[in-house]
Amino acid sequence: MSLSIDVRRRIGATQLDVQFTVAAGETVAIVGPNGAGKTSLLRVVAGLISADEGRISWDGIVWDDASSGEFSPPEQRPLAYVFQDYALIEHLTVGDNVAFGLRAGGVRRRRARERAYEVLDVVGGSDLVERMPSSLSGGEAQTVAIARALATEPTVMLFDEPFAALDASARAHARRLFSSMRSSSVARLIVTHDAVEALTLADRIVVVEAGSVVQIGTPSEVLATPRSHFVAEILGLNPLSGQLRGDELSLGAMSLTVGAHGVDDGDVIAIVWPRSVSLHRERPEGSPRNVWRTTIDAVDRSDGRVRVQLGTPLPIAVEVTPAGFDALATEPDGEVWASVKASEIVVQPA
Amino acid sequence: MSRQQRHDARVPIALAVLGWLAVAFFVVPIVALVIRVPWSSLSDVITDDATTEALTLSVLTSVITTVLAIVLGVPLAWLLARSNIPGRQFIRALCTLSMVLPPVVAGVALLASLGRRGVVGAILDDWFGVRLPFPMPAVVIAQLFVAMPFLVLTVESGFARSAGTVEEAARTLGASPWYVFTRVTLPATQPAIIAGAVLTWARALGEFGATITFAGNFPGTTRTLPIATYLALESDIDDALLISMVMVVISVVILVALRGRWVGAIGGVR
């Protein structure tokens, strides 16, 4: 069983054009910059808008087929959609919100209430059952929205930035809940702009930019070879645009030597991992290539690591240990030597 | 700080004078009415057959008008607020024109359409033997024509405000459009519907021009309280004052009963 998505849809200035499948039991994260069409993609899958071209089907059952005109409205698709603003029904109690989908589907009031309580209990919200949505905190509203989505036992679940509006502790709880909800019969799509979320919660990542899929892969694949500036940037990977000639990478102000690669000469995106750059007080011995003198623009110490923003000629972020940084004994605006091994620079066609 | 205060205080004085002038403008007529009312003959007028007849007719017709306005006006408001029908602005203008039309003109327009020799009225008479003016239903039609726009505009802005992801969420949970409308949209719009209904009812209760033009002035069937007041003015001003007082009391009771609760929604009229 899988959700098969192959759609084209014009939304304002963005032409959405995506094709991928989500298997039952799988969680796929859709990442991309604002305005890339991530939410529109969810809306097309949900049936809140229709596709201009292409087809969406679940387990062989067509939900939307532009060529044949087949279209199931949202209420006929066995899915649930958790909205970014939770979209709880203000005049109904939490219990009635969770029971809403069951009642709409014809389940008797009493049975629906029982089921709502069961689901709330599972997600740890059973004490909220009599509350009104306006009295809930963000985390509580999120819990209720997830319970409401689970109540109708959907086979496809759509999440739009589910954790974006939560504070840190509520977010941690919501992420655990999200992970624990995994079911072998449910396909999940989660839209996020948070790289950590995508990497930790998803089995596969679909990177969408300007309406199109630029990369699909497992988190480790996307981490190893991020094929987009956006992904590299959110992962803190220092994407650099430059021209490649042989093993020589020109980056305007300076050039680097890169290791073995199978990339043709021309415009490329190079990735420099923050931890692969080392900083030195004196010019390092024995490594004649990829060494340059640089200023330090900013220093950020957190979580036992030091993130250093280098200035000209190559403004990239590097990460070093606190001990290593202290050993530099440099002034805040002082100059240091930086070096990176050729084999640790990844290049790919731009 | 003190300089700031003096500066702030200077401008509102001009406003305050004009504002209080406006207050006096509204209060003086009501106070004058209360002073001039011959309270001693209150019971005589109120128990007078002609007055009770007019009072009953007014209350009955205005309530029927309000109910019909909800039945027809809420769907119209929904069309205007939520649908993509072409020429929405134009339709809205047409459907709310009677609100700004002189009521007498509204009455003449109704005569021209639903009168015995009117465009539609003639057909109704010939085919079905239905003749509207001047019996009691004509009073309701006249009231509905001029009063329903108040409900339509209020509810339309209510529908526009209640639109959002909540309805979409309800659809994805398996609710049909009709289920969403009755269980999500209508409850969210309830304050606007009540506010609109009150405005419509008040307008219907006070309706005079369109009613006397279209429905005429027949005791017991079309002579409503405002018409009775006007007629009393020609014969016995004391009666007119007393009937007016009755209507003031009814209006004040309604206003107080609503207090601030739905006034906000009334303020949403565009």
Coordinates of C-alpha atoms in Angstrom, one line a residue, chain B residues 26-37 39 42 46 51 55 58-59 201-202 205-206 225-226 229 239-257:
Chain B
F26 CA -30.7 62.2 21.0
V27 CA -31.8 62.5 24.6
V28 CA -34.0 65.6 24.5
P29 CA -36.7 64.2 22.2
I30 CA -37.0 61.0 24.4
V31 CA -37.2 63.0 27.6
A32 CA -39.7 65.4 26.0
L33 CA -41.8 62.4 25.0
V34 CA -41.7 61.0 28.5
I35 CA -42.7 64.5 29.9
R36 CA -45.5 65.0 27.5
V37 CA -47.1 61.6 27.7
W39 CA -49.7 59.0 31.9
L42 CA -52.2 55.2 29.7
I46 CA -53.4 50.5 26.0
T51 CA -54.3 50.1 19.9
L55 CA -49.8 46.3 18.7
S58 CA -47.0 44.9 14.6
V59 CA -45.5 42.3 16.9
W201 CA -36.7 43.1 13.7
A202 CA -36.3 46.7 14.9
L205 CA -41.3 47.1 13.8
G206 CA -40.8 50.7 12.8
L225 CA -48.3 50.6 15.4
P226 CA -46.4 53.3 13.4
T229 CA -49.4 56.5 15.7
D239 CA -52.9 58.9 21.9
A240 CA -50.0 59.4 19.6
L241 CA -47.7 60.2 22.5
L242 CA -48.8 57.1 24.4
I243 CA -48.4 54.7 21.5
S244 CA -45.0 56.2 20.8
M245 CA -44.1 55.6 24.4
V246 CA -45.1 52.0 24.1
M247 CA -42.7 51.6 21.1
V248 CA -39.9 53.3 23.0
V249 CA -40.3 50.9 25.9
I250 CA -40.2 47.9 23.6
S251 CA -37.1 49.2 21.9
V252 CA -35.3 50.0 25.1
V253 CA -36.1 46.6 26.6
I254 CA -34.6 44.9 23.5
L255 CA -31.5 47.1 23.6
V256 CA -30.9 46.4 27.3
A257 CA -31.5 42.7 26.9

